[in-house]
């Protein structure tokens, strides 16, 4: 993985020193909160419901074992012993004291981490396929390009005050695990005539007005990546609306301007910018690529004993084929039934770091689905790894199943939330587990957001749940048929919302209805929804309407 | 157009240094326990208390008035959001409920 050079280290150290001085000036009254707020946000510090929150960037979800141990140290020294992994592959600490945050940032800087541009109207943490470098289906590892984009976008002088935040995702595989179609810029690596390039999508996004991204270039040569992205963001910076924050994302700009006119302006800007970019970036890319070299793989068996049903179940759900037959990609579920999705204790973080060193060549990834990945595990080590994970509550075999729920922090923590997400996720997972039908249900993505901003990606959940405040009472809307993959779709609202104590039974009725109507066990919930449409699912959600109509 | 009648309120904020949720009591002190907060019954008093809080920017951040009702032990939340602020998150025994 990428390791900071002297420039990176000096940049982060200088930024941390600046922020330490800014905190001191805020505390001694030299800075007002109005002056300080944009400064703290530029360094990932929010004021949430109960306390401050620090959001730390994990670029493209790739993290080393020393870094994971420092995340554990932060959780123990300055927080409440845990961290929350987010849908941007970041980690959030929910209880830091403002006076401690400069020390936390310095400690992060020791291992090449920071919180810069994890907030504010800037280009945020660039995300990538969490199986990058290991996936059997990938054209190329997307992380070197994501790192190049990170370096380009960090502290970019033109892009610190965009109309609104800006999110970029990169995938190197045709099976889109990075939700590229729901990003401001989605980059999909393609191979054409032996050359690697990008399909470039713009204008995707979730939130209040969900949109699927549109292709603005179907094949962009790698050498043009930075000037083309600079052209996109420059056009957005110029055209993006600053009069209404709810219409300020590029998805609205694309919608109002039209993709053809956006393309024309982007290409015109690109023609001006391209000559200004010399070969420096490509030379940097070569140096970056060298740091993403695959580990020296050890040979091992391709077939393993799966007679233990518990191990078999884990392998069925949490293990994905690797580009090498004798290795596997292991997803560690942070979704044990009844636990908070995406949370890991300091102890669990340390164990994951230890196991990554023992079994996975020291590599870890964070997925946007709030799980942790060991990308390179010898198949012969799977049984020992599974046993070690189980000892610290990390052996749950539910990846991709109904209890592998994305949930934002919701009103338990977030100042913007309109309802809780976490307890809804906990109760759905517990109920599904009690019913003993989770593995029978099979692939099902439930995603929960505690407000219209959609941090829980509910629009692209097969079952999406949106928590709202209806006249001072929590109320939950259900959407159906969403999909965050290469077949991206925005879920359709099923009907009236449900009260807090009605939402879990409603989801239960949905999954039971699916089991009734599916053609066979091979037809997933989403396939059944696409075949049948919403009618049988709505009938399950609203049985009284069906009765009234009879 | 008729103006919405004033409803009882409490002045709340977060401590600047620590971030903890606090409430303003009748003696100008910032207290952690909602039940000890001043329940403000009159609009003019509410404006005064908000002005006071905003002048305390070296101690607190994000001050605002929020609806509360009188309870047997002091002010009680009207809205569930303030209920969570007064107790803590529902997934861990953290926040104010930790010391209860």
PDB file of N, CA and C in Angstrom, chain A residues 121 161-165 233 236-242 245 248-249:
ATOM      1  N   UNK A 121     -17.184  21.423   1.949  1.00  0.00           N
ATOM      2  CA  UNK A 121     -17.560  21.384   0.533  1.00  0.00           C
ATOM      3  C   UNK A 121     -16.322  21.208  -0.342  1.00  0.00           C
ATOM      4  N   UNK A 161     -13.744  25.275  -1.737  1.00  0.00           N
ATOM      5  CA  UNK A 161     -15.051  25.894  -1.475  1.00  0.00           C
ATOM      6  C   UNK A 161     -15.980  25.626  -2.648  1.00  0.00           C
ATOM      7  N   UNK A 162     -16.212  24.360  -2.893  1.00  0.00           N
ATOM      8  CA  UNK A 162     -17.128  23.955  -3.967  1.00  0.00           C
ATOM      9  C   UNK A 162     -18.565  24.306  -3.565  1.00  0.00           C
ATOM     10  N   UNK A 163     -19.498  24.266  -4.515  1.00  0.00           N
ATOM     11  CA  UNK A 163     -20.887  24.525  -4.128  1.00  0.00           C
ATOM     12  C   UNK A 163     -21.364  23.569  -3.032  1.00  0.00           C
ATOM     13  N   UNK A 164     -20.834  22.351  -3.038  1.00  0.00           N
ATOM     14  CA  UNK A 164     -21.241  21.341  -2.059  1.00  0.00           C
ATOM     15  C   UNK A 164     -20.161  20.271  -2.051  1.00  0.00           C
ATOM     16  N   UNK A 165     -20.292  19.313  -1.124  1.00  0.00           N
ATOM     17  CA  UNK A 165     -19.298  18.238  -1.056  1.00  0.00           C
ATOM     18  C   UNK A 165     -19.263  17.453  -2.367  1.00  0.00           C
ATOM     19  N   UNK A 233     -14.701  18.986 -12.284  1.00  0.00           N
ATOM     20  CA  UNK A 233     -14.929  19.733 -11.040  1.00  0.00           C
ATOM     21  C   UNK A 233     -14.931  21.236 -11.318  1.00  0.00           C
ATOM     22  N   UNK A 236     -18.336  22.076 -12.712  1.00  0.00           N
ATOM     23  CA  UNK A 236     -19.285  22.036 -11.581  1.00  0.00           C
ATOM     24  C   UNK A 236     -19.091  23.254 -10.670  1.00  0.00           C
ATOM     25  N   UNK A 237     -17.855  23.616 -10.432  1.00  0.00           N
ATOM     26  CA  UNK A 237     -17.555  24.763  -9.556  1.00  0.00           C
ATOM     27  C   UNK A 237     -18.167  26.044 -10.127  1.00  0.00           C
ATOM     28  N   UNK A 238     -18.219  26.097 -11.447  1.00  0.00           N
ATOM     29  CA  UNK A 238     -18.751  27.286 -12.130  1.00  0.00           C
ATOM     30  C   UNK A 238     -20.273  27.244 -12.217  1.00  0.00           C
ATOM     31  N   UNK A 239     -20.816  26.070 -12.575  1.00  0.00           N
ATOM     32  CA  UNK A 239     -22.257  25.982 -12.827  1.00  0.00           C
ATOM     33  C   UNK A 239     -23.068  25.583 -11.588  1.00  0.00           C
ATOM     34  N   UNK A 240     -22.424  24.930 -10.652  1.00  0.00           N
ATOM     35  CA  UNK A 240     -23.153  24.400  -9.500  1.00  0.00           C
ATOM     36  C   UNK A 240     -23.843  25.508  -8.719  1.00  0.00           C
ATOM     37  N   UNK A 241     -25.042  25.203  -8.238  1.00  0.00           N
ATOM     38  CA  UNK A 241     -25.845  26.232  -7.586  1.00  0.00           C
ATOM     39  C   UNK A 241     -25.368  26.466  -6.160  1.00  0.00           C
ATOM     40  N   UNK A 242     -25.215  27.733  -5.849  1.00  0.00           N
ATOM     41  CA  UNK A 242     -24.830  28.114  -4.493  1.00  0.00           C
ATOM     42  C   UNK A 242     -25.982  28.829  -3.781  1.00  0.00           C
ATOM     43  N   UNK A 245     -28.708  24.933  -0.931  1.00  0.00           N
ATOM     44  CA  UNK A 245     -27.827  23.793  -0.637  1.00  0.00           C
ATOM     45  C   UNK A 245     -28.453  22.463  -1.043  1.00  0.00           C
ATOM     46  N   UNK A 248     -27.416  21.897  -4.744  1.00  0.00           N
ATOM     47  CA  UNK A 248     -26.037  22.306  -5.005  1.00  0.00           C
ATOM     48  C   UNK A 248     -25.123  21.173  -5.459  1.00  0.00           C
ATOM     49  N   UNK A 249     -25.568  19.916  -5.346  1.00  0.00           N
ATOM     50  CA  UNK A 249     -24.690  18.814  -5.768  1.00  0.00           C
ATOM     51  C   UNK A 249     -24.653  18.731  -7.296  1.00  0.00           C
TER      52      UNK A 249
END
